[in-house]
Amino acid sequence: MEEIGVHELSLRYLARKAGVSEAAPSHHFAGKEGLLAAIAADGFRDLAALRVAIAESDETALSKAYRMMRVYVEFAQRYKGLFELMVGPRIVARDSYPELSTETMKSFRLFASSVEQFALEKQWEERSLALVTHAAWSVEHGLATLILSDRMPQSDKPLSIDQVVEFSISMFLSAVAAGASSLEEVMMHIQGLHGAGKTRRTRR
């Protein structure tokens, strides 16, 4: 993955690297996509192992939530080619590979559970937890993909990647810590802006 990238990877290339016959991979995998799905599943298994260690630690809920999000970004930085395969569009029929689906969900549930536990500590209601989790997912995945595409930080800004990652995750978690009432206040203000915009358009 790191040497030639997912698009150039072939069963023939891997057979040569493994020192086996060119026909050997076809005895274990249903074509190239089957092999890629198995590799992606291994990637999610490795990520889940890192997250299990965090979940089983004696750290606070805040620390666990932060580290769960941070380790996702760090994994992407460390294994760029593998990460792109894990989350990218190369594997079209992802649901056709049970192992990949299982390992993906295991990693996600570890992450989601830690974020939800922190949110519950801050008095968020059960009905809001899925939204909180998806917002956290957007932050960690957005950071990872922007970094890997060399789009962050912008060249004219004197920032390091580490600064941006730490600040972004911390800012999200500080919003969770502020509680649902703080979010409701902001959303009411935003809805007011939308309403004002509609009124202006109607008058025109």
mmCIF file with all atom_site columns, C-alpha atoms in Angstrom:
data_model
loop_
_atom_site.group_PDB
_atom_site.id
_atom_site.type_symbol
_atom_site.label_atom_id
_atom_site.label_alt_id
_atom_site.label_comp_id
_atom_site.label_asym_id
_atom_site.label_entity_id
_atom_site.label_seq_id
_atom_site.pdbx_PDB_ins_code
_atom_site.Cartn_x
_atom_site.Cartn_y
_atom_site.Cartn_z
_atom_site.occupancy
_atom_site.B_iso_or_equiv
_atom_site.pdbx_formal_charge
_atom_site.auth_seq_id
_atom_site.auth_comp_id
_atom_site.auth_asym_id
_atom_site.auth_atom_id
_atom_site.pdbx_PDB_model_num
ATOM 1   C CA . MET A 1 1   ? 0.000   0.000   0.000  1.00 0.00 ? 1   MET A CA 1
ATOM 2   C CA . GLU A 1 2   ? 2.691   2.476   0.972  1.00 0.00 ? 2   GLU A CA 1
ATOM 3   C CA . GLU A 1 3   ? 5.060   1.573   -1.870 1.00 0.00 ? 3   GLU A CA 1
ATOM 4   C CA . ILE A 1 4   ? 2.806   1.620   -4.918 1.00 0.00 ? 4   ILE A CA 1
ATOM 5   C CA . GLY A 1 5   ? -0.672  2.618   -3.743 1.00 0.00 ? 5   GLY A CA 1
ATOM 6   C CA . VAL A 1 6   ? -3.964  0.779   -3.915 1.00 0.00 ? 6   VAL A CA 1
ATOM 7   C CA . HIS A 1 7   ? -4.656  1.520   -7.583 1.00 0.00 ? 7   HIS A CA 1
ATOM 8   C CA . GLU A 1 8   ? -1.407  -0.101  -8.790 1.00 0.00 ? 8   GLU A CA 1
ATOM 9   C CA . LEU A 1 9   ? -1.668  -3.081  -6.488 1.00 0.00 ? 9   LEU A CA 1
ATOM 10  C CA . SER A 1 10  ? -2.344  -6.375  -8.257 1.00 0.00 ? 10  SER A CA 1
ATOM 11  C CA . LEU A 1 11  ? -2.573  -10.027 -7.300 1.00 0.00 ? 11  LEU A CA 1
ATOM 12  C CA . ARG A 1 12  ? 0.404   -10.734 -9.546 1.00 0.00 ? 12  ARG A CA 1
ATOM 13  C CA . TYR A 1 13  ? 2.509   -8.068  -7.797 1.00 0.00 ? 13  TYR A CA 1
ATOM 14  C CA . LEU A 1 14  ? 1.617   -9.411  -4.358 1.00 0.00 ? 14  LEU A CA 1
ATOM 15  C CA . ALA A 1 15  ? 2.366   -12.991 -5.410 1.00 0.00 ? 15  ALA A CA 1
ATOM 16  C CA . ARG A 1 16  ? 5.846   -11.932 -6.479 1.00 0.00 ? 16  ARG A CA 1
ATOM 17  C CA . LYS A 1 17  ? 6.398   -10.042 -3.219 1.00 0.00 ? 17  LYS A CA 1
ATOM 18  C CA . ALA A 1 18  ? 5.237   -13.060 -1.204 1.00 0.00 ? 18  ALA A CA 1
ATOM 19  C CA . GLY A 1 19  ? 7.359   -15.469 -3.225 1.00 0.00 ? 19  GLY A CA 1
ATOM 20  C CA . VAL A 1 20  ? 4.444   -17.647 -4.317 1.00 0.00 ? 20  VAL A CA 1
ATOM 21  C CA . SER A 1 21  ? 3.004   -18.584 -7.704 1.00 0.00 ? 21  SER A CA 1
ATOM 22  C CA . GLU A 1 22  ? 0.893   -16.024 -9.509 1.00 0.00 ? 22  GLU A CA 1
ATOM 23  C CA . ALA A 1 23  ? -2.114  -18.314 -9.200 1.00 0.00 ? 23  ALA A CA 1
ATOM 24  C CA . ALA A 1 24  ? -1.784  -18.735 -5.414 1.00 0.00 ? 24  ALA A CA 1
ATOM 25  C CA . PRO A 1 25  ? -3.780  -15.633 -4.326 1.00 0.00 ? 25  PRO A CA 1
ATOM 26  C CA . SER A 1 26  ? -6.812  -16.746 -6.328 1.00 0.00 ? 26  SER A CA 1
ATOM 27  C CA . HIS A 1 27  ? -7.101  -19.822 -4.067 1.00 0.00 ? 27  HIS A CA 1
ATOM 28  C CA . HIS A 1 28  ? -7.713  -17.571 -1.049 1.00 0.00 ? 28  HIS A CA 1
ATOM 29  C CA . PHE A 1 29  ? -9.445  -14.445 -2.365 1.00 0.00 ? 29  PHE A CA 1
ATOM 30  C CA . ALA A 1 30  ? -12.318 -13.761 -4.747 1.00 0.00 ? 30  ALA A CA 1
ATOM 31  C CA . GLY A 1 31  ? -10.320 -11.555 -7.067 1.00 0.00 ? 31  GLY A CA 1
ATOM 32  C CA . LYS A 1 32  ? -8.476  -8.357  -6.337 1.00 0.00 ? 32  LYS A CA 1
ATOM 33  C CA . GLU A 1 33  ? -11.363 -6.715  -4.509 1.00 0.00 ? 33  GLU A CA 1
ATOM 34  C CA . GLY A 1 34  ? -11.669 -9.693  -2.175 1.00 0.00 ? 34  GLY A CA 1
ATOM 35  C CA . LEU A 1 35  ? -8.003  -9.324  -1.301 1.00 0.00 ? 35  LEU A CA 1
ATOM 36  C CA . LEU A 1 36  ? -8.355  -5.574  -0.787 1.00 0.00 ? 36  LEU A CA 1
ATOM 37  C CA . ALA A 1 37  ? -11.363 -6.124  1.473  1.00 0.00 ? 37  ALA A CA 1
ATOM 38  C CA . ALA A 1 38  ? -9.299  -8.517  3.612  1.00 0.00 ? 38  ALA A CA 1
ATOM 39  C CA . ILE A 1 39  ? -6.475  -5.973  3.849  1.00 0.00 ? 39  ILE A CA 1
ATOM 40  C CA . ALA A 1 40  ? -8.928  -3.209  4.786  1.00 0.00 ? 40  ALA A CA 1
ATOM 41  C CA . ALA A 1 41  ? -10.444 -5.479  7.450  1.00 0.00 ? 41  ALA A CA 1
ATOM 42  C CA . ASP A 1 42  ? -6.964  -6.005  8.893  1.00 0.00 ? 42  ASP A CA 1
ATOM 43  C CA . GLY A 1 43  ? -6.542  -2.235  8.990  1.00 0.00 ? 43  GLY A CA 1
ATOM 44  C CA . PHE A 1 44  ? -9.737  -1.741  10.959 1.00 0.00 ? 44  PHE A CA 1
ATOM 45  C CA . ARG A 1 45  ? -8.716  -4.621  13.239 1.00 0.00 ? 45  ARG A CA 1
ATOM 46  C CA . ASP A 1 46  ? -5.435  -2.868  13.995 1.00 0.00 ? 46  ASP A CA 1
ATOM 47  C CA . LEU A 1 47  ? -7.226  0.427   14.625 1.00 0.00 ? 47  LEU A CA 1
ATOM 48  C CA . ALA A 1 48  ? -9.704  -1.323  16.909 1.00 0.00 ? 48  ALA A CA 1
ATOM 49  C CA . ALA A 1 49  ? -6.839  -2.842  18.910 1.00 0.00 ? 49  ALA A CA 1
ATOM 50  C CA . LEU A 1 50  ? -5.494  0.643   19.576 1.00 0.00 ? 50  LEU A CA 1
ATOM 51  C CA . ARG A 1 51  ? -8.958  1.754   20.620 1.00 0.00 ? 51  ARG A CA 1
ATOM 52  C CA . VAL A 1 52  ? -9.470  -1.242  22.893 1.00 0.00 ? 52  VAL A CA 1
ATOM 53  C CA . ALA A 1 53  ? -6.339  -0.227  24.818 1.00 0.00 ? 53  ALA A CA 1
ATOM 54  C CA . ILE A 1 54  ? -7.787  3.262   25.264 1.00 0.00 ? 54  ILE A CA 1
ATOM 55  C CA . ALA A 1 55  ? -11.211 1.940   26.311 1.00 0.00 ? 55  ALA A CA 1
ATOM 56  C CA . GLU A 1 56  ? -9.675  -0.378  28.909 1.00 0.00 ? 56  GLU A CA 1
ATOM 57  C CA . SER A 1 57  ? -7.453  2.301   30.433 1.00 0.00 ? 57  SER A CA 1
ATOM 58  C CA . ASP A 1 58  ? -8.183  4.041   33.748 1.00 0.00 ? 58  ASP A CA 1
ATOM 59  C CA . GLU A 1 59  ? -8.372  7.477   32.146 1.00 0.00 ? 59  GLU A CA 1
ATOM 60  C CA . THR A 1 60  ? -11.283 9.891   32.440 1.00 0.00 ? 60  THR A CA 1
ATOM 61  C CA . ALA A 1 61  ? -14.149 9.886   29.956 1.00 0.00 ? 61  ALA A CA 1
ATOM 62  C CA . LEU A 1 62  ? -12.832 13.148  28.497 1.00 0.00 ? 62  LEU A CA 1
ATOM 63  C CA . SER A 1 63  ? -9.346  11.739  28.003 1.00 0.00 ? 63  SER A CA 1
ATOM 64  C CA . LYS A 1 64  ? -10.696 8.559   26.398 1.00 0.00 ? 64  LYS A CA 1
ATOM 65  C CA . ALA A 1 65  ? -12.901 10.492  23.980 1.00 0.00 ? 65  ALA A CA 1
ATOM 66  C CA . TYR A 1 66  ? -9.980  12.736  23.018 1.00 0.00 ? 66  TYR A CA 1
ATOM 67  C CA . ARG A 1 67  ? -7.598  9.833   22.482 1.00 0.00 ? 67  ARG A CA 1
ATOM 68  C CA . MET A 1 68  ? -10.171 7.831   20.492 1.00 0.00 ? 68  MET A CA 1
ATOM 69  C CA . MET A 1 69  ? -10.476 10.717  18.037 1.00 0.00 ? 69  MET A CA 1
ATOM 70  C CA . ARG A 1 70  ? -6.759  11.469  18.030 1.00 0.00 ? 70  ARG A CA 1
ATOM 71  C CA . VAL A 1 71  ? -5.700  7.871   17.340 1.00 0.00 ? 71  VAL A CA 1
ATOM 72  C CA . TYR A 1 72  ? -7.851  7.827   14.191 1.00 0.00 ? 72  TYR A CA 1
ATOM 73  C CA . VAL A 1 73  ? -5.961  10.801  12.779 1.00 0.00 ? 73  VAL A CA 1
ATOM 74  C CA . GLU A 1 74  ? -2.602  9.386   13.833 1.00 0.00 ? 74  GLU A CA 1
ATOM 75  C CA . PHE A 1 75  ? -3.415  6.011   12.241 1.00 0.00 ? 75  PHE A CA 1
ATOM 76  C CA . ALA A 1 76  ? -4.258  7.774   8.976  1.00 0.00 ? 76  ALA A CA 1
ATOM 77  C CA . GLN A 1 77  ? -0.976  9.698   9.070  1.00 0.00 ? 77  GLN A CA 1
ATOM 78  C CA . ARG A 1 78  ? 1.068   6.592   9.832  1.00 0.00 ? 78  ARG A CA 1
ATOM 79  C CA . TYR A 1 79  ? -0.567  4.293   7.272  1.00 0.00 ? 79  TYR A CA 1
ATOM 80  C CA . LYS A 1 80  ? -1.695  6.580   4.478  1.00 0.00 ? 80  LYS A CA 1
ATOM 81  C CA . GLY A 1 81  ? -2.079  3.937   1.766  1.00 0.00 ? 81  GLY A CA 1
ATOM 82  C CA . LEU A 1 82  ? -3.899  1.513   4.046  1.00 0.00 ? 82  LEU A CA 1
ATOM 83  C CA . PHE A 1 83  ? -6.167  4.225   5.431  1.00 0.00 ? 83  PHE A CA 1
ATOM 84  C CA . GLU A 1 84  ? -7.157  5.372   1.949  1.00 0.00 ? 84  GLU A CA 1
ATOM 85  C CA . LEU A 1 85  ? -8.159  1.798   1.154  1.00 0.00 ? 85  LEU A CA 1
ATOM 86  C CA . MET A 1 86  ? -10.107 1.462   4.423  1.00 0.00 ? 86  MET A CA 1
ATOM 87  C CA . VAL A 1 87  ? -12.246 4.558   3.958  1.00 0.00 ? 87  VAL A CA 1
ATOM 88  C CA . GLY A 1 88  ? -12.014 5.317   0.240  1.00 0.00 ? 88  GLY A CA 1
ATOM 89  C CA . PRO A 1 89  ? -14.159 4.253   -2.726 1.00 0.00 ? 89  PRO A CA 1
ATOM 90  C CA . ARG A 1 90  ? -11.835 1.522   -4.070 1.00 0.00 ? 90  ARG A CA 1
ATOM 91  C CA . ILE A 1 91  ? -13.869 -1.308  -2.513 1.00 0.00 ? 91  ILE A CA 1
ATOM 92  C CA . VAL A 1 92  ? -17.226 -0.876  -4.203 1.00 0.00 ? 92  VAL A CA 1
ATOM 93  C CA . ALA A 1 93  ? -19.351 -3.671  -2.698 1.00 0.00 ? 93  ALA A CA 1
ATOM 94  C CA . ARG A 1 94  ? -18.235 -3.198  0.916  1.00 0.00 ? 94  ARG A CA 1
ATOM 95  C CA . ASP A 1 95  ? -21.338 -4.894  2.336  1.00 0.00 ? 95  ASP A CA 1
ATOM 96  C CA . SER A 1 96  ? -20.442 -8.053  0.428  1.00 0.00 ? 96  SER A CA 1
ATOM 97  C CA . TYR A 1 97  ? -17.506 -8.715  2.763  1.00 0.00 ? 97  TYR A CA 1
ATOM 98  C CA . PRO A 1 98  ? -18.742 -9.676  6.271  1.00 0.00 ? 98  PRO A CA 1
ATOM 99  C CA . GLU A 1 99  ? -15.273 -9.544  7.827  1.00 0.00 ? 99  GLU A CA 1
ATOM 100 C CA . LEU A 1 100 ? -14.780 -5.971  6.635  1.00 0.00 ? 100 LEU A CA 1
ATOM 101 C CA . SER A 1 101 ? -18.201 -4.908  7.923  1.00 0.00 ? 101 SER A CA 1
ATOM 102 C CA . THR A 1 102 ? -17.572 -6.548  11.301 1.00 0.00 ? 102 THR A CA 1
ATOM 103 C CA . GLU A 1 103 ? -14.155 -4.979  11.844 1.00 0.00 ? 103 GLU A CA 1
ATOM 104 C CA . THR A 1 104 ? -15.340 -1.559  10.665 1.00 0.00 ? 104 THR A CA 1
ATOM 105 C CA . MET A 1 105 ? -18.236 -1.573  13.118 1.00 0.00 ? 105 MET A CA 1
ATOM 106 C CA . LYS A 1 106 ? -16.075 -2.842  15.978 1.00 0.00 ? 106 LYS A CA 1
ATOM 107 C CA . SER A 1 107 ? -13.713 0.108   15.617 1.00 0.00 ? 107 SER A CA 1
ATOM 108 C CA . PHE A 1 108 ? -16.588 2.566   15.234 1.00 0.00 ? 108 PHE A CA 1
ATOM 109 C CA . ARG A 1 109 ? -18.460 1.265   18.279 1.00 0.00 ? 109 ARG A CA 1
ATOM 110 C CA . LEU A 1 110 ? -15.379 1.627   20.479 1.00 0.00 ? 110 LEU A CA 1
ATOM 111 C CA . PHE A 1 111 ? -15.044 5.227   19.339 1.00 0.00 ? 111 PHE A CA 1
ATOM 112 C CA . ALA A 1 112 ? -18.779 5.958   19.615 1.00 0.00 ? 112 ALA A CA 1
ATOM 113 C CA . SER A 1 113 ? -19.042 4.465   23.096 1.00 0.00 ? 113 SER A CA 1
ATOM 114 C CA . SER A 1 114 ? -16.305 6.711   24.439 1.00 0.00 ? 114 SER A CA 1
ATOM 115 C CA . VAL A 1 115 ? -17.835 9.858   22.956 1.00 0.00 ? 115 VAL A CA 1
ATOM 116 C CA . GLU A 1 116 ? -21.286 8.866   24.205 1.00 0.00 ? 116 GLU A CA 1
ATOM 117 C CA . GLN A 1 117 ? -19.976 8.205   27.725 1.00 0.00 ? 117 GLN A CA 1
ATOM 118 C CA . PHE A 1 118 ? -18.427 11.662  27.867 1.00 0.00 ? 118 PHE A CA 1
ATOM 119 C CA . ALA A 1 119 ? -21.646 13.231  26.548 1.00 0.00 ? 119 ALA A CA 1
ATOM 120 C CA . LEU A 1 120 ? -23.719 11.383  29.161 1.00 0.00 ? 120 LEU A CA 1
ATOM 121 C CA . GLU A 1 121 ? -21.426 12.713  31.878 1.00 0.00 ? 121 GLU A CA 1
ATOM 122 C CA . LYS A 1 122 ? -22.285 16.197  30.631 1.00 0.00 ? 122 LYS A CA 1
ATOM 123 C CA . GLN A 1 123 ? -26.025 15.504  30.843 1.00 0.00 ? 123 GLN A CA 1
ATOM 124 C CA . TRP A 1 124 ? -26.760 15.016  27.158 1.00 0.00 ? 124 TRP A CA 1
ATOM 125 C CA . GLU A 1 125 ? -29.973 13.097  26.521 1.00 0.00 ? 125 GLU A CA 1
ATOM 126 C CA . GLU A 1 126 ? -29.932 9.650   24.960 1.00 0.00 ? 126 GLU A CA 1
ATOM 127 C CA . ARG A 1 127 ? -31.798 10.901  21.873 1.00 0.00 ? 127 ARG A CA 1
ATOM 128 C CA . SER A 1 128 ? -28.926 13.286  21.069 1.00 0.00 ? 128 SER A CA 1
ATOM 129 C CA . LEU A 1 129 ? -26.079 10.784  21.330 1.00 0.00 ? 129 LEU A CA 1
ATOM 130 C CA . ALA A 1 130 ? -26.170 9.652   17.686 1.00 0.00 ? 130 ALA A CA 1
ATOM 131 C CA . LEU A 1 131 ? -25.839 13.267  16.552 1.00 0.00 ? 131 LEU A CA 1
ATOM 132 C CA . VAL A 1 132 ? -22.962 13.893  18.966 1.00 0.00 ? 132 VAL A CA 1
ATOM 133 C CA . THR A 1 133 ? -21.189 10.779  17.711 1.00 0.00 ? 133 THR A CA 1
ATOM 134 C CA . HIS A 1 134 ? -21.613 11.723  14.063 1.00 0.00 ? 134 HIS A CA 1
ATOM 135 C CA . ALA A 1 135 ? -20.312 15.207  14.752 1.00 0.00 ? 135 ALA A CA 1
ATOM 136 C CA . ALA A 1 136 ? -17.242 13.697  16.424 1.00 0.00 ? 136 ALA A CA 1
ATOM 137 C CA . TRP A 1 137 ? -16.781 11.358  13.465 1.00 0.00 ? 137 TRP A CA 1
ATOM 138 C CA . SER A 1 138 ? -16.943 14.327  11.106 1.00 0.00 ? 138 SER A CA 1
ATOM 139 C CA . VAL A 1 139 ? -14.183 16.070  13.046 1.00 0.00 ? 139 VAL A CA 1
ATOM 140 C CA . GLU A 1 140 ? -11.757 13.139  13.170 1.00 0.00 ? 140 GLU A CA 1
ATOM 141 C CA . HIS A 1 141 ? -12.398 12.043  9.579  1.00 0.00 ? 141 HIS A CA 1
ATOM 142 C CA . GLY A 1 142 ? -12.287 15.596  8.272  1.00 0.00 ? 142 GLY A CA 1
ATOM 143 C CA . LEU A 1 143 ? -8.915  16.162  9.925  1.00 0.00 ? 143 LEU A CA 1
ATOM 144 C CA . ALA A 1 144 ? -7.513  12.893  8.582  1.00 0.00 ? 144 ALA A CA 1
ATOM 145 C CA . THR A 1 145 ? -8.604  13.435  4.996  1.00 0.00 ? 145 THR A CA 1
ATOM 146 C CA . LEU A 1 146 ? -7.529  17.092  4.872  1.00 0.00 ? 146 LEU A CA 1
ATOM 147 C CA . ILE A 1 147 ? -4.089  16.175  6.203  1.00 0.00 ? 147 ILE A CA 1
ATOM 148 C CA . LEU A 1 148 ? -3.616  13.267  3.805  1.00 0.00 ? 148 LEU A CA 1
ATOM 149 C CA . SER A 1 149 ? -4.623  15.395  0.825  1.00 0.00 ? 149 SER A CA 1
ATOM 150 C CA . ASP A 1 150 ? -2.052  18.037  1.873  1.00 0.00 ? 150 ASP A CA 1
ATOM 151 C CA . ARG A 1 151 ? -4.772  20.649  2.215  1.00 0.00 ? 151 ARG A CA 1
ATOM 152 C CA . MET A 1 152 ? -4.149  21.478  5.861  1.00 0.00 ? 152 MET A CA 1
ATOM 153 C CA . PRO A 1 153 ? -2.738  23.631  7.245  1.00 0.00 ? 153 PRO A CA 1
ATOM 154 C CA . GLN A 1 154 ? -2.799  26.217  4.496  1.00 0.00 ? 154 GLN A CA 1
ATOM 155 C CA . SER A 1 155 ? 0.658   27.270  3.368  1.00 0.00 ? 155 SER A CA 1
ATOM 156 C CA . ASP A 1 156 ? 0.170   30.917  4.355  1.00 0.00 ? 156 ASP A CA 1
ATOM 157 C CA . LYS A 1 157 ? -0.797  30.050  7.950  1.00 0.00 ? 157 LYS A CA 1
ATOM 158 C CA . PRO A 1 158 ? 1.997   29.567  10.544 1.00 0.00 ? 158 PRO A CA 1
ATOM 159 C CA . LEU A 1 159 ? 0.425   26.449  12.052 1.00 0.00 ? 159 LEU A CA 1
ATOM 160 C CA . SER A 1 160 ? 1.600   22.898  12.583 1.00 0.00 ? 160 SER A CA 1
ATOM 161 C CA . ILE A 1 161 ? -0.583  19.887  11.856 1.00 0.00 ? 161 ILE A CA 1
ATOM 162 C CA . ASP A 1 162 ? -0.323  18.850  15.495 1.00 0.00 ? 162 ASP A CA 1
ATOM 163 C CA . GLN A 1 163 ? -1.642  22.236  16.631 1.00 0.00 ? 163 GLN A CA 1
ATOM 164 C CA . VAL A 1 164 ? -4.642  22.029  14.333 1.00 0.00 ? 164 VAL A CA 1
ATOM 165 C CA . VAL A 1 165 ? -5.475  18.456  15.335 1.00 0.00 ? 165 VAL A CA 1
ATOM 166 C CA . GLU A 1 166 ? -5.249  19.148  19.065 1.00 0.00 ? 166 GLU A CA 1
ATOM 167 C CA . PHE A 1 167 ? -7.214  22.388  18.814 1.00 0.00 ? 167 PHE A CA 1
ATOM 168 C CA . SER A 1 168 ? -9.966  20.963  16.595 1.00 0.00 ? 168 SER A CA 1
ATOM 169 C CA . ILE A 1 169 ? -10.643 17.904  18.744 1.00 0.00 ? 169 ILE A CA 1
ATOM 170 C CA . SER A 1 170 ? -10.411 19.943  21.954 1.00 0.00 ? 170 SER A CA 1
ATOM 171 C CA . MET A 1 171 ? -12.812 22.557  20.597 1.00 0.00 ? 171 MET A CA 1
ATOM 172 C CA . PHE A 1 172 ? -15.367 19.891  19.709 1.00 0.00 ? 172 PHE A CA 1
ATOM 173 C CA . LEU A 1 173 ? -15.093 18.245  23.130 1.00 0.00 ? 173 LEU A CA 1
ATOM 174 C CA . SER A 1 174 ? -15.374 21.617  24.852 1.00 0.00 ? 174 SER A CA 1
ATOM 175 C CA . ALA A 1 175 ? -18.692 22.090  23.024 1.00 0.00 ? 175 ALA A CA 1
ATOM 176 C CA . VAL A 1 176 ? -19.850 18.704  24.327 1.00 0.00 ? 176 VAL A CA 1
ATOM 177 C CA . ALA A 1 177 ? -18.703 19.695  27.815 1.00 0.00 ? 177 ALA A CA 1
ATOM 178 C CA . ALA A 1 178 ? -20.728 22.918  27.599 1.00 0.00 ? 178 ALA A CA 1
ATOM 179 C CA . GLY A 1 179 ? -23.876 20.824  27.355 1.00 0.00 ? 179 GLY A CA 1
ATOM 180 C CA . ALA A 1 180 ? -27.012 20.667  25.249 1.00 0.00 ? 180 ALA A CA 1
ATOM 181 C CA . SER A 1 181 ? -28.334 24.003  26.524 1.00 0.00 ? 181 SER A CA 1
ATOM 182 C CA . SER A 1 182 ? -25.378 25.811  24.977 1.00 0.00 ? 182 SER A CA 1
ATOM 183 C CA . LEU A 1 183 ? -26.031 24.106  21.643 1.00 0.00 ? 183 LEU A CA 1
ATOM 184 C CA . GLU A 1 184 ? -29.735 24.971  21.775 1.00 0.00 ? 184 GLU A CA 1
ATOM 185 C CA . GLU A 1 185 ? -28.877 28.640  22.256 1.00 0.00 ? 185 GLU A CA 1
ATOM 186 C CA . VAL A 1 186 ? -26.645 28.632  19.166 1.00 0.00 ? 186 VAL A CA 1
ATOM 187 C CA . MET A 1 187 ? -29.182 26.692  17.082 1.00 0.00 ? 187 MET A CA 1
ATOM 188 C CA . MET A 1 188 ? -31.972 29.099  18.023 1.00 0.00 ? 188 MET A CA 1
ATOM 189 C CA . HIS A 1 189 ? -29.776 31.970  16.884 1.00 0.00 ? 189 HIS A CA 1
ATOM 190 C CA . ILE A 1 190 ? -29.000 30.205  13.586 1.00 0.00 ? 190 ILE A CA 1
ATOM 191 C CA . GLN A 1 191 ? -32.673 29.450  13.006 1.00 0.00 ? 191 GLN A CA 1
ATOM 192 C CA . GLY A 1 192 ? -33.380 33.124  13.624 1.00 0.00 ? 192 GLY A CA 1
ATOM 193 C CA . LEU A 1 193 ? -30.866 34.039  10.947 1.00 0.00 ? 193 LEU A CA 1
ATOM 194 C CA . HIS A 1 194 ? -32.528 31.652  8.507  1.00 0.00 ? 194 HIS A CA 1
ATOM 195 C CA . GLY A 1 195 ? -35.905 33.145  9.313  1.00 0.00 ? 195 GLY A CA 1
ATOM 196 C CA . ALA A 1 196 ? -34.614 36.670  8.773  1.00 0.00 ? 196 ALA A CA 1
ATOM 197 C CA . GLY A 1 197 ? -33.115 35.626  5.443  1.00 0.00 ? 197 GLY A CA 1
ATOM 198 C CA . LYS A 1 198 ? -36.416 34.171  4.274  1.00 0.00 ? 198 LYS A CA 1
ATOM 199 C CA . THR A 1 199 ? -38.239 37.369  5.273  1.00 0.00 ? 199 THR A CA 1
ATOM 200 C CA . ARG A 1 200 ? -35.824 39.519  3.294  1.00 0.00 ? 200 ARG A CA 1
ATOM 201 C CA . ARG A 1 201 ? -36.199 37.290  0.211  1.00 0.00 ? 201 ARG A CA 1
ATOM 202 C CA . THR A 1 202 ? -40.007 37.425  0.484  1.00 0.00 ? 202 THR A CA 1
ATOM 203 C CA . ARG A 1 203 ? -39.993 41.219  0.627  1.00 0.00 ? 203 ARG A CA 1
ATOM 204 C CA . ARG A 1 204 ? -37.894 41.390  -2.511 1.00 0.00 ? 204 ARG A CA 1
#
